[in-house]
PDB file of C-alpha atoms in Angstrom:
ATOM      1  CA  UNK A 136       8.639  12.584 -24.646  1.00 80.00           C
ATOM      2  CA  UNK A 137       5.591  13.825 -22.735  1.00 86.00           C
ATOM      3  CA  UNK A 138       6.910  12.354 -19.506  1.00 91.00           C
ATOM      4  CA  UNK A 139      10.354  13.768 -20.083  1.00 93.00           C
ATOM      5  CA  UNK A 140       9.052  17.230 -20.835  1.00 94.00           C
ATOM      6  CA  UNK A 141       6.801  17.254 -17.848  1.00 95.00           C
ATOM      7  CA  UNK A 142       9.491  16.034 -15.431  1.00 93.00           C
ATOM      8  CA  UNK A 143      11.852  18.721 -16.656  1.00 95.00           C
ATOM      9  CA  UNK A 144       9.132  21.337 -16.170  1.00 95.00           C
ATOM     10  CA  UNK A 145       8.317  19.874 -12.748  1.00 94.00           C
ATOM     11  CA  UNK A 146      11.832  20.338 -11.374  1.00 93.00           C
ATOM     12  CA  UNK A 147      12.379  23.684 -13.016  1.00 96.00           C
ATOM     13  CA  UNK A 148       9.110  25.122 -11.712  1.00 95.00           C
ATOM     14  CA  UNK A 149       9.765  23.608  -8.248  1.00 91.00           C
ATOM     15  CA  UNK A 150      13.250  25.125  -7.991  1.00 90.00           C
ATOM     16  CA  UNK A 151      12.237  28.546  -9.234  1.00 93.00           C
ATOM     17  CA  UNK A 152       9.095  28.880  -7.189  1.00 92.00           C
ATOM     18  CA  UNK A 153      10.601  27.351  -3.995  1.00 88.00           C
ATOM     19  CA  UNK A 154      13.478  29.865  -4.228  1.00 90.00           C
ATOM     20  CA  UNK A 155      11.053  32.701  -4.738  1.00 93.00           C
ATOM     21  CA  UNK A 156       8.834  31.512  -1.894  1.00 90.00           C
ATOM     22  CA  UNK A 157      11.801  31.225   0.450  1.00 87.00           C
ATOM     23  CA  UNK A 158      12.812  34.833  -0.353  1.00 88.00           C
ATOM     24  CA  UNK A 159       9.230  35.983   0.162  1.00 89.00           C
ATOM     25  CA  UNK A 160       9.142  34.180   3.534  1.00 85.00           C
ATOM     26  CA  UNK A 161      11.431  36.931   4.835  1.00 84.00           C
ATOM     27  CA  UNK A 162       8.529  39.372   4.510  1.00 84.00           C
ATOM     28  CA  UNK A 163       6.061  39.692   7.432  1.00 83.00           C
ATOM     29  CA  UNK A 164       2.875  37.705   7.260  1.00 82.00           C
ATOM     30  CA  UNK A 165       2.204  34.864   4.842  1.00 83.00           C
ATOM     31  CA  UNK A 166       0.593  36.808   2.077  1.00 87.00           C
ATOM     32  CA  UNK A 167       3.571  37.056  -0.310  1.00 89.00           C
ATOM     33  CA  UNK A 168       4.621  33.409   0.207  1.00 90.00           C
ATOM     34  CA  UNK A 169       0.994  32.215  -0.235  1.00 90.00           C
ATOM     35  CA  UNK A 170       0.644  34.229  -3.472  1.00 92.00           C
ATOM     36  CA  UNK A 171       3.802  32.641  -4.936  1.00 93.00           C
ATOM     37  CA  UNK A 172       2.766  29.110  -3.982  1.00 92.00           C
ATOM     38  CA  UNK A 173      -0.681  29.624  -5.552  1.00 93.00           C
ATOM     39  CA  UNK A 174       1.066  30.680  -8.784  1.00 95.00           C
ATOM     40  CA  UNK A 175       3.314  27.598  -8.532  1.00 94.00           C
ATOM     41  CA  UNK A 176       0.332  25.325  -8.125  1.00 95.00           C
ATOM     42  CA  UNK A 177      -1.451  26.813 -11.142  1.00 96.00           C
ATOM     43  CA  UNK A 178       1.653  26.482 -13.288  1.00 96.00           C
ATOM     44  CA  UNK A 179       2.001  22.848 -12.240  1.00 96.00           C
ATOM     45  CA  UNK A 180      -1.642  22.107 -13.121  1.00 96.00           C
ATOM     46  CA  UNK A 181      -1.085  23.759 -16.492  1.00 97.00           C
ATOM     47  CA  UNK A 182       2.068  21.698 -17.065  1.00 96.00           C
ATOM     48  CA  UNK A 183       0.051  18.505 -16.259  1.00 96.00           C
ATOM     49  CA  UNK A 184      -2.413  19.461 -18.948  1.00 96.00           C
ATOM     50  CA  UNK A 185      -0.154  20.880 -21.612  1.00 96.00           C
ATOM     51  CA  UNK A 186       2.929  18.679 -21.255  1.00 95.00           C
ATOM     52  CA  UNK A 187       1.750  15.424 -19.668  1.00 95.00           C
ATOM     53  CA  UNK A 188      -1.717  15.489 -21.250  1.00 96.00           C
ATOM     54  CA  UNK A 189      -3.428  15.052 -17.910  1.00 96.00           C
ATOM     55  CA  UNK A 190      -6.685  17.001 -17.623  1.00 97.00           C
ATOM     56  CA  UNK A 191      -8.495  17.362 -14.327  1.00 97.00           C
ATOM     57  CA  UNK A 192     -12.207  16.920 -13.822  1.00 97.00           C
ATOM     58  CA  UNK A 193     -13.533  18.191 -10.494  1.00 97.00           C
ATOM     59  CA  UNK A 194     -16.848  16.894  -9.239  1.00 97.00           C
ATOM     60  CA  UNK A 195     -18.908  17.670  -6.146  1.00 97.00           C
ATOM     61  CA  UNK A 196     -17.894  21.208  -5.421  1.00 95.00           C
ATOM     62  CA  UNK A 197     -21.608  21.915  -4.735  1.00 96.00           C
ATOM     63  CA  UNK A 198     -21.310  19.563  -1.780  1.00 96.00           C
ATOM     64  CA  UNK A 199     -18.722  21.728   0.015  1.00 95.00           C
ATOM     65  CA  UNK A 200     -20.151  23.279   3.205  1.00 91.00           C
ATOM     66  CA  UNK A 201     -19.900  26.918   4.000  1.00 87.00           C
ATOM     67  CA  UNK A 202     -17.187  28.078   6.339  1.00 84.00           C
ATOM     68  CA  UNK A 203     -14.228  26.026   7.584  1.00 85.00           C
ATOM     69  CA  UNK A 204     -14.064  22.284   7.140  1.00 91.00           C
ATOM     70  CA  UNK A 205     -11.564  19.394   6.847  1.00 93.00           C
ATOM     71  CA  UNK A 206     -10.828  17.615   3.521  1.00 95.00           C
ATOM     72  CA  UNK A 207      -9.856  13.948   4.046  1.00 96.00           C
ATOM     73  CA  UNK A 208      -8.365  12.824   0.725  1.00 96.00           C
ATOM     74  CA  UNK A 209      -7.190   9.644  -0.911  1.00 96.00           C
ATOM     75  CA  UNK A 210      -3.490  10.007  -1.786  1.00 94.00           C
ATOM     76  CA  UNK A 211      -2.347   8.130  -4.931  1.00 94.00           C
ATOM     77  CA  UNK A 212      -0.061  10.619  -6.630  1.00 93.00           C
ATOM     78  CA  UNK A 213       2.299  13.549  -6.041  1.00 91.00           C
ATOM     79  CA  UNK A 214      -0.205  15.462  -8.200  1.00 93.00           C
ATOM     80  CA  UNK A 215      -2.979  15.177  -5.604  1.00 93.00           C
ATOM     81  CA  UNK A 216      -1.719  18.057  -3.618  1.00 91.00           C
ATOM     82  CA  UNK A 217      -1.471  20.348  -6.648  1.00 94.00           C
ATOM     83  CA  UNK A 218      -4.919  19.416  -7.932  1.00 95.00           C
ATOM     84  CA  UNK A 219      -6.630  19.941  -4.579  1.00 95.00           C
ATOM     85  CA  UNK A 220      -4.726  23.052  -3.496  1.00 93.00           C
ATOM     86  CA  UNK A 221      -5.711  24.683  -6.811  1.00 94.00           C
ATOM     87  CA  UNK A 222      -9.418  24.453  -5.856  1.00 94.00           C
ATOM     88  CA  UNK A 223      -9.142  26.883  -2.892  1.00 92.00           C
ATOM     89  CA  UNK A 224      -7.817  30.351  -2.293  1.00 86.00           C
ATOM     90  CA  UNK A 225      -6.428  29.554   1.190  1.00 82.00           C
ATOM     91  CA  UNK A 226      -5.852  25.925   2.225  1.00 87.00           C
ATOM     92  CA  UNK A 227      -3.838  24.667   5.199  1.00 85.00           C
ATOM     93  CA  UNK A 228      -2.519  21.162   4.744  1.00 84.00           C
ATOM     94  CA  UNK A 229      -1.016  18.382   6.826  1.00 83.00           C
ATOM     95  CA  UNK A 230       2.269  17.000   5.533  1.00 79.00           C
ATOM     96  CA  UNK A 231       5.001  14.639   6.692  1.00 71.00           C
ATOM     97  CA  UNK A 232       8.294  15.945   8.052  1.00 65.00           C
ATOM     98  CA  UNK A 233      10.125  14.323   5.120  1.00 63.00           C
ATOM     99  CA  UNK A 234       9.558  17.528   3.082  1.00 63.00           C
ATOM    100  CA  UNK A 235      11.663  19.505   5.531  1.00 60.00           C
ATOM    101  CA  UNK A 236      14.797  17.699   4.339  1.00 61.00           C
ATOM    102  CA  UNK A 237      14.651  19.725   1.055  1.00 64.00           C
ATOM    103  CA  UNK A 238      16.602  22.993   1.205  1.00 61.00           C
ATOM    104  CA  UNK A 239      14.454  26.031   2.024  1.00 68.00           C
ATOM    105  CA  UNK A 240      11.242  24.022   1.974  1.00 73.00           C
ATOM    106  CA  UNK A 241      10.976  23.903   5.724  1.00 72.00           C
ATOM    107  CA  UNK A 242      11.003  27.697   5.889  1.00 75.00           C
ATOM    108  CA  UNK A 243       8.319  27.953   3.220  1.00 81.00           C
ATOM    109  CA  UNK A 244       6.082  25.344   4.980  1.00 78.00           C
ATOM    110  CA  UNK A 245       6.282  27.206   8.264  1.00 77.00           C
ATOM    111  CA  UNK A 246       5.431  30.506   6.629  1.00 77.00           C
ATOM    112  CA  UNK A 247       2.458  28.931   4.843  1.00 79.00           C
ATOM    113  CA  UNK A 248       1.150  27.614   8.163  1.00 75.00           C
ATOM    114  CA  UNK A 249       1.438  24.010   6.983  1.00 76.00           C
ATOM    115  CA  UNK A 250       0.873  21.361   9.652  1.00 76.00           C
ATOM    116  CA  UNK A 251       4.092  19.306   9.656  1.00 72.00           C
ATOM    117  CA  UNK A 252       4.012  16.013  11.597  1.00 69.00           C
ATOM    118  CA  UNK A 253       6.207  12.977  12.026  1.00 61.00           C
ATOM    119  CA  UNK A 254       5.700  10.457   9.222  1.00 56.00           C
ATOM    120  CA  UNK A 255       5.883   7.592  11.649  1.00 53.00           C
ATOM    121  CA  UNK A 256       2.922   8.711  13.685  1.00 54.00           C
ATOM    122  CA  UNK A 257       2.585   8.004  17.382  1.00 55.00           C
ATOM    123  CA  UNK A 258       1.774  10.222  20.342  1.00 62.00           C
ATOM    124  CA  UNK A 259       4.268  12.916  19.373  1.00 61.00           C
ATOM    125  CA  UNK A 260       2.744  13.221  15.861  1.00 56.00           C
ATOM    126  CA  UNK A 261      -0.757  13.399  17.349  1.00 60.00           C
ATOM    127  CA  UNK A 262       0.227  16.201  19.674  1.00 65.00           C
ATOM    128  CA  UNK A 263       1.925  18.130  16.866  1.00 60.00           C
ATOM    129  CA  UNK A 264      -1.178  17.673  14.695  1.00 63.00           C
ATOM    130  CA  UNK A 265      -3.416  18.934  17.467  1.00 63.00           C
ATOM    131  CA  UNK A 266      -1.463  22.064  18.275  1.00 62.00           C
ATOM    132  CA  UNK A 267      -0.459  23.091  14.759  1.00 63.00           C
ATOM    133  CA  UNK A 268      -3.884  22.493  13.275  1.00 67.00           C
ATOM    134  CA  UNK A 269      -5.423  24.566  16.082  1.00 70.00           C
ATOM    135  CA  UNK A 270      -3.823  27.673  14.553  1.00 69.00           C
ATOM    136  CA  UNK A 271      -5.354  26.923  11.166  1.00 71.00           C
ATOM    137  CA  UNK A 272      -8.703  26.290  12.785  1.00 70.00           C
ATOM    138  CA  UNK A 273      -8.549  29.550  14.706  1.00 70.00           C
ATOM    139  CA  UNK A 274      -7.933  31.432  11.437  1.00 71.00           C
ATOM    140  CA  UNK A 275     -11.005  29.827   9.888  1.00 74.00           C
ATOM    141  CA  UNK A 276      -8.950  27.990   7.223  1.00 80.00           C
ATOM    142  CA  UNK A 277      -9.898  24.783   5.448  1.00 88.00           C
ATOM    143  CA  UNK A 278      -7.521  21.940   6.201  1.00 90.00           C
ATOM    144  CA  UNK A 279      -6.406  19.153   3.854  1.00 93.00           C
ATOM    145  CA  UNK A 280      -5.252  15.837   5.381  1.00 93.00           C
ATOM    146  CA  UNK A 281      -4.383  12.429   3.911  1.00 93.00           C
ATOM    147  CA  UNK A 282      -5.789  10.086   6.582  1.00 93.00           C
ATOM    148  CA  UNK A 283      -3.745   7.076   5.420  1.00 93.00           C
ATOM    149  CA  UNK A 284      -0.559   9.049   6.032  1.00 87.00           C
ATOM    150  CA  UNK A 285       1.055   7.395   3.040  1.00 88.00           C
ATOM    151  CA  UNK A 286       1.105   7.514  -0.749  1.00 91.00           C
ATOM    152  CA  UNK A 287      -0.821   4.417  -1.957  1.00 93.00           C
ATOM    153  CA  UNK A 288      -0.522   2.583  -5.248  1.00 94.00           C
ATOM    154  CA  UNK A 289      -3.717   2.369  -7.322  1.00 95.00           C
ATOM    155  CA  UNK A 290      -5.728  -0.524  -5.965  1.00 94.00           C
ATOM    156  CA  UNK A 291      -4.117  -0.405  -2.523  1.00 94.00           C
ATOM    157  CA  UNK A 292      -4.978   1.247   0.759  1.00 95.00           C
ATOM    158  CA  UNK A 293      -3.302   1.819   4.103  1.00 95.00           C
ATOM    159  CA  UNK A 294      -4.875   1.857   7.566  1.00 93.00           C
ATOM    160  CA  UNK A 295      -6.851   5.074   8.136  1.00 95.00           C
ATOM    161  CA  UNK A 296      -5.115   6.767  11.064  1.00 91.00           C
ATOM    162  CA  UNK A 297      -6.944   8.498  13.890  1.00 89.00           C
ATOM    163  CA  UNK A 298      -5.400  12.002  13.454  1.00 87.00           C
ATOM    164  CA  UNK A 299      -8.244  13.124  11.246  1.00 91.00           C
ATOM    165  CA  UNK A 300     -10.791  12.043  13.828  1.00 91.00           C
ATOM    166  CA  UNK A 301      -9.019  14.006  16.629  1.00 88.00           C
ATOM    167  CA  UNK A 302      -9.210  17.148  14.451  1.00 87.00           C
ATOM    168  CA  UNK A 303     -12.827  16.442  13.639  1.00 90.00           C
ATOM    169  CA  UNK A 304     -13.700  16.000  17.342  1.00 89.00           C
ATOM    170  CA  UNK A 305     -11.531  18.819  18.807  1.00 87.00           C
ATOM    171  CA  UNK A 306     -12.569  21.495  16.277  1.00 86.00           C
ATOM    172  CA  UNK A 307     -16.178  20.359  15.731  1.00 86.00           C
ATOM    173  CA  UNK A 308     -15.754  20.696  11.959  1.00 87.00           C
ATOM    174  CA  UNK A 309     -17.414  18.654   9.207  1.00 92.00           C
ATOM    175  CA  UNK A 310     -15.136  16.437   7.134  1.00 95.00           C
ATOM    176  CA  UNK A 311     -15.408  16.253   3.394  1.00 97.00           C
ATOM    177  CA  UNK A 312     -14.153  12.982   1.962  1.00 98.00           C
ATOM    178  CA  UNK A 313     -12.275  13.345  -1.360  1.00 98.00           C
ATOM    179  CA  UNK A 314     -11.843  10.487  -3.830  1.00 98.00           C
ATOM    180  CA  UNK A 315      -9.483  10.476  -6.860  1.00 97.00           C
ATOM    181  CA  UNK A 316      -8.107   8.303  -9.636  1.00 97.00           C
ATOM    182  CA  UNK A 317      -5.168  10.596 -10.492  1.00 97.00           C
ATOM    183  CA  UNK A 318      -2.726   7.790  -9.660  1.00 96.00           C
ATOM    184  CA  UNK A 319      -3.705   6.114 -12.942  1.00 97.00           C
ATOM    185  CA  UNK A 320      -2.251   9.117 -14.820  1.00 96.00           C
ATOM    186  CA  UNK A 321       0.518  10.296 -12.530  1.00 95.00           C
ATOM    187  CA  UNK A 322       1.505   6.979 -10.925  1.00 92.00           C
ATOM    188  CA  UNK A 323       3.127   6.923  -7.494  1.00 82.00           C
ATOM    189  CA  UNK A 324       6.768   7.975  -7.683  1.00 76.00           C
ATOM    190  CA  UNK A 325       7.052   6.875 -11.327  1.00 82.00           C
ATOM    191  CA  UNK A 326       8.729   8.713 -14.204  1.00 87.00           C
ATOM    192  CA  UNK A 327       6.076   7.987 -16.770  1.00 90.00           C
ATOM    193  CA  UNK A 328       2.839   9.982 -17.038  1.00 93.00           C
ATOM    194  CA  UNK A 329      -0.251   8.717 -18.828  1.00 94.00           C
ATOM    195  CA  UNK A 330      -2.416  11.207 -20.744  1.00 96.00           C
ATOM    196  CA  UNK A 331      -6.173  11.211 -19.968  1.00 96.00           C
ATOM    197  CA  UNK A 332      -8.776  12.850 -17.785  1.00 97.00           C
ATOM    198  CA  UNK A 333      -8.357  12.354 -14.047  1.00 97.00           C
ATOM    199  CA  UNK A 334     -11.206  12.922 -11.658  1.00 97.00           C
ATOM    200  CA  UNK A 335     -11.304  14.336  -8.133  1.00 97.00           C
ATOM    201  CA  UNK A 336     -14.680  14.106  -6.452  1.00 97.00           C
ATOM    202  CA  UNK A 337     -15.765  15.809  -3.232  1.00 98.00           C
ATOM    203  CA  UNK A 338     -18.218  13.573  -1.433  1.00 98.00           C
ATOM    204  CA  UNK A 339     -21.040  14.327   1.033  1.00 97.00           C
ATOM    205  CA  UNK A 340     -19.665  15.941   4.223  1.00 96.00           C
ATOM    206  CA  UNK A 341     -19.551  13.778   7.378  1.00 96.00           C
ATOM    207  CA  UNK A 342     -21.495  15.678  10.068  1.00 90.00           C
ATOM    208  CA  UNK A 343     -20.010  16.354  13.396  1.00 90.00           C
ATOM    209  CA  UNK A 344     -20.703  14.318  16.514  1.00 91.00           C
ATOM    210  CA  UNK A 345     -19.814  10.715  15.487  1.00 94.00           C
ATOM    211  CA  UNK A 346     -17.620   8.540  17.731  1.00 93.00           C
ATOM    212  CA  UNK A 347     -14.191   7.430  16.551  1.00 95.00           C
ATOM    213  CA  UNK A 348     -15.019   4.001  15.165  1.00 95.00           C
ATOM    214  CA  UNK A 349     -18.140   5.124  13.340  1.00 96.00           C
ATOM    215  CA  UNK A 350     -16.395   8.186  11.872  1.00 96.00           C
ATOM    216  CA  UNK A 351     -13.344   6.315  10.582  1.00 96.00           C
ATOM    217  CA  UNK A 352     -15.437   3.479   9.193  1.00 96.00           C
ATOM    218  CA  UNK A 353     -17.719   5.939   7.374  1.00 97.00           C
ATOM    219  CA  UNK A 354     -14.768   7.945   6.070  1.00 97.00           C
ATOM    220  CA  UNK A 355     -12.889   4.932   4.740  1.00 97.00           C
ATOM    221  CA  UNK A 356     -15.977   3.446   3.110  1.00 97.00           C
ATOM    222  CA  UNK A 357     -16.790   6.792   1.335  1.00 97.00           C
ATOM    223  CA  UNK A 358     -13.210   7.507   0.119  1.00 98.00           C
ATOM    224  CA  UNK A 359     -12.281   3.928  -0.889  1.00 97.00           C
ATOM    225  CA  UNK A 360     -15.651   3.147  -2.396  1.00 97.00           C
ATOM    226  CA  UNK A 361     -15.799   6.176  -4.690  1.00 98.00           C
ATOM    227  CA  UNK A 362     -12.110   5.845  -5.501  1.00 97.00           C
ATOM    228  CA  UNK A 363     -12.693   2.307  -6.725  1.00 97.00           C
ATOM    229  CA  UNK A 364     -15.602   3.556  -8.821  1.00 97.00           C
ATOM    230  CA  UNK A 365     -13.516   6.309 -10.362  1.00 98.00           C
ATOM    231  CA  UNK A 366     -10.748   3.843 -11.226  1.00 97.00           C
ATOM    232  CA  UNK A 367     -13.257   1.503 -12.846  1.00 97.00           C
ATOM    233  CA  UNK A 368     -14.836   4.410 -14.748  1.00 97.00           C
ATOM    234  CA  UNK A 369     -11.491   5.467 -16.177  1.00 96.00           C
ATOM    235  CA  UNK A 370     -10.239   1.939 -17.046  1.00 96.00           C
ATOM    236  CA  UNK A 371     -13.461   0.273 -18.134  1.00 95.00           C
ATOM    237  CA  UNK A 372     -12.788  -2.535 -15.652  1.00 95.00           C
ATOM    238  CA  UNK A 373     -15.102  -3.830 -12.902  1.00 96.00           C
ATOM    239  CA  UNK A 374     -15.123  -2.040  -9.552  1.00 95.00           C
ATOM    240  CA  UNK A 375     -12.487  -3.708  -7.369  1.00 95.00           C
ATOM    241  CA  UNK A 376     -12.069  -2.974  -3.628  1.00 94.00           C
ATOM    242  CA  UNK A 377      -8.566  -1.766  -2.662  1.00 94.00           C
ATOM    243  CA  UNK A 378      -6.233  -4.274  -0.999  1.00 94.00           C
ATOM    244  CA  UNK A 379      -5.002  -3.360   2.505  1.00 94.00           C
ATOM    245  CA  UNK A 380      -1.215  -3.129   2.781  1.00 91.00           C
ATOM    246  CA  UNK A 381       1.055  -2.362   5.734  1.00 89.00           C
ATOM    247  CA  UNK A 382       2.782   1.000   6.182  1.00 84.00           C
ATOM    248  CA  UNK A 383       6.512   1.152   6.920  1.00 81.00           C
ATOM    249  CA  UNK A 384       5.952   1.855  10.619  1.00 76.00           C
ATOM    250  CA  UNK A 385       3.590  -1.110  10.885  1.00 79.00           C
ATOM    251  CA  UNK A 386       6.133  -3.409   9.253  1.00 83.00           C
ATOM    252  CA  UNK A 387       8.799  -2.156  11.611  1.00 79.00           C
ATOM    253  CA  UNK A 388       6.580  -2.743  14.704  1.00 76.00           C
ATOM    254  CA  UNK A 389       5.705  -6.272  13.427  1.00 76.00           C
ATOM    255  CA  UNK A 390       9.442  -7.036  13.049  1.00 74.00           C
ATOM    256  CA  UNK A 391      10.199  -5.829  16.596  1.00 67.00           C
ATOM    257  CA  UNK A 392       7.347  -7.905  18.019  1.00 62.00           C
ATOM    258  CA  UNK A 393       8.391 -11.113  16.221  1.00 56.00           C
ATOM    259  CA  UNK A 394       9.901 -13.643  18.607  1.00 56.00           C
ATOM    260  CA  UNK A 395      13.630 -14.377  18.342  1.00 48.00           C
ATOM    261  CA  UNK A 396      14.440 -18.067  17.777  1.00 48.00           C
ATOM    262  CA  UNK A 397      17.714 -19.846  18.088  1.00 41.00           C
TER     263      UNK A 397
END
């Protein structure tokens, strides 16, 4: 019943607030649209707590640097975005172009200044990420990105893509790794919700100036290591490293590269 109540609330809130945000997008500036989306996020976090029984514990806020920075987060659940967005007054975020297929949502994303890129990656996605994130950087906004570019199951990880490093290098901004175990409670694309206390933890910022390999290695170690610890803490099980899996675009490329035999 908890899961049913939450899912009904999820769709009702999404429809109502998306419609209101699309109407507000007709106004100049992004103030009205941003205000509505912040209300939407807060209502969703409340619904998580009151209906699904999922409480959020936020750790490490004292580690956040002053000024603008990039948040590079683990992505296990549709709830990650709500939980993280709720921690900031003004947050730009990188999202896949799959969201633009929903009616009105593309208009809202553009008004919010969201950084929309091709889900499949590649040179075109990197160029879009560079140019669209430049606007957020110029405005001094904090930027949220999911460096794996995919929603991972608990205990799994995807390859960490280089887009976050290009932002880190081009904008000379520190990157704050963010670990989470929210996927235990709001599982990836599943109807059921599991009550309990989920944790999001901001980790020590990665200072500017690192080369690509060192940066990505350090980021992945921080996010995946702490995420594994948070999962173990919540489940009472030993700490288990995540298993690397292939993303859809990697599977497609592997299939194209496979030799054809008679």
